[in-house]
Amino acid sequence: NTLTGTFNEEFTFFFDPEKTDQRTINVEVWDHDTFGKNDIIGRVSVPFIINVGSEIELKFDLEGEGKNAYQKAGELTLTILYTPDPEVKKQRRKKAKL
């Protein structure tokens, strides 16, 4: 019950840069209403930045929806860490040797 929520959520996405053309993650932030319907607070498209093995902290303005469209609806801070799948790396090395 605050207007300045801190969520500290962690998500894992599987991404193969050789197979995936999509280079953005679309993030939506919603409120939760006990009674009535949940409302979208804002959204942002986050560019997917590959920086192997290093965390990157990025800040984005959430864009409002509906009557608040094109207005800042809050701020989103993300920490992104890209770690290649060891199995995928092993398969690529095998292909390279052929």
Coordinates of C-alpha atoms in Angstrom, one line a residue:
N1 CA 0.0 0.0 0.0
T2 CA 2.5 2.6 -1.2
L3 CA 2.9 4.8 -4.2
T4 CA 6.7 4.1 -4.2
G5 CA 6.8 0.3 -4.3
T6 CA 10.0 -1.7 -4.4
F7 CA 9.5 -5.1 -5.9
N8 CA 12.9 -6.8 -5.9
E9 CA 11.7 -9.4 -8.3
E10 CA 14.1 -11.8 -10.2
F11 CA 13.3 -13.2 -13.6
T12 CA 15.2 -15.6 -15.8
F13 CA 14.9 -15.4 -19.6
F14 CA 16.5 -17.8 -22.0
F15 CA 18.0 -16.0 -24.9
D16 CA 20.2 -17.3 -27.7
P17 CA 21.7 -14.3 -29.6
E18 CA 22.2 -16.5 -32.7
K19 CA 18.6 -17.6 -32.9
T20 CA 16.7 -14.6 -31.5
D21 CA 16.1 -11.5 -33.5
Q22 CA 14.1 -9.8 -30.7
R23 CA 16.4 -7.4 -28.9
T24 CA 14.0 -5.8 -26.4
I25 CA 12.2 -6.9 -23.3
N26 CA 8.8 -5.3 -22.9
V27 CA 8.1 -4.6 -19.2
E28 CA 4.7 -3.7 -17.7
V29 CA 4.1 -2.7 -14.1
W30 CA 0.6 -3.3 -12.7
D31 CA -1.0 -2.4 -9.4
H32 CA -3.0 -5.1 -7.5
D33 CA -6.5 -4.2 -6.3
T34 CA -8.2 -6.4 -3.7
F35 CA -11.5 -5.2 -4.9
G36 CA -12.0 -4.2 -8.6
K37 CA -9.6 -4.8 -11.5
N38 CA -5.9 -4.4 -11.5
D39 CA -4.6 -1.3 -13.4
I40 CA -1.5 -0.9 -15.5
I41 CA 0.8 1.7 -14.0
G42 CA 3.1 2.0 -17.0
R43 CA 5.3 0.2 -19.5
V44 CA 8.7 0.4 -21.1
S45 CA 10.7 -1.4 -23.8
V46 CA 14.1 -2.3 -22.5
P47 CA 16.9 -2.8 -25.1
F48 CA 18.6 -6.2 -24.5
I49 CA 22.3 -5.4 -23.9
I50 CA 24.7 -8.3 -24.0
N51 CA 27.6 -7.7 -21.6
V52 CA 28.8 -11.2 -20.8
G53 CA 29.4 -11.9 -17.2
S54 CA 28.9 -8.3 -15.9
E55 CA 25.8 -6.8 -14.3
I56 CA 24.5 -3.7 -15.8
E57 CA 22.1 -1.4 -13.9
L58 CA 19.7 0.6 -16.1
K59 CA 17.0 3.1 -15.2
F60 CA 14.0 3.8 -17.3
D61 CA 11.0 6.0 -17.1
L62 CA 7.7 4.1 -17.2
E63 CA 5.3 5.5 -19.8
G64 CA 1.7 5.9 -18.6
E65 CA -1.3 4.4 -20.2
G66 CA -4.8 5.7 -21.2
K67 CA -5.4 9.2 -20.0
N68 CA -1.8 9.2 -18.7
A69 CA -0.3 8.2 -22.0
Y70 CA 3.1 9.8 -22.9
Q71 CA 3.5 10.9 -19.3
K72 CA 6.1 9.6 -16.9
A73 CA 4.3 7.1 -14.6
G74 CA 7.3 6.1 -12.5
E75 CA 10.8 4.9 -12.7
L76 CA 12.0 1.4 -13.2
T77 CA 15.5 0.2 -12.2
L78 CA 16.7 -3.1 -13.7
T79 CA 19.9 -5.0 -13.1
I80 CA 20.7 -7.2 -16.1
L81 CA 23.2 -10.1 -16.2
Y82 CA 23.8 -12.1 -19.3
T83 CA 25.4 -15.5 -18.7
P84 CA 25.8 -17.9 -21.6
D85 CA 24.5 -21.4 -21.2
P86 CA 27.6 -23.7 -20.8
E87 CA 25.9 -26.4 -22.9
V88 CA 25.3 -24.1 -25.8
K89 CA 28.9 -22.9 -25.6
K90 CA 30.0 -26.6 -25.7
Q91 CA 27.9 -27.3 -28.8
R92 CA 29.3 -24.3 -30.6
R93 CA 32.8 -25.4 -29.9
K94 CA 32.0 -28.8 -31.4
K95 CA 30.5 -27.2 -34.5
A96 CA 33.6 -25.0 -34.9
K97 CA 35.9 -28.1 -34.9
L98 CA 34.0 -29.8 -37.7

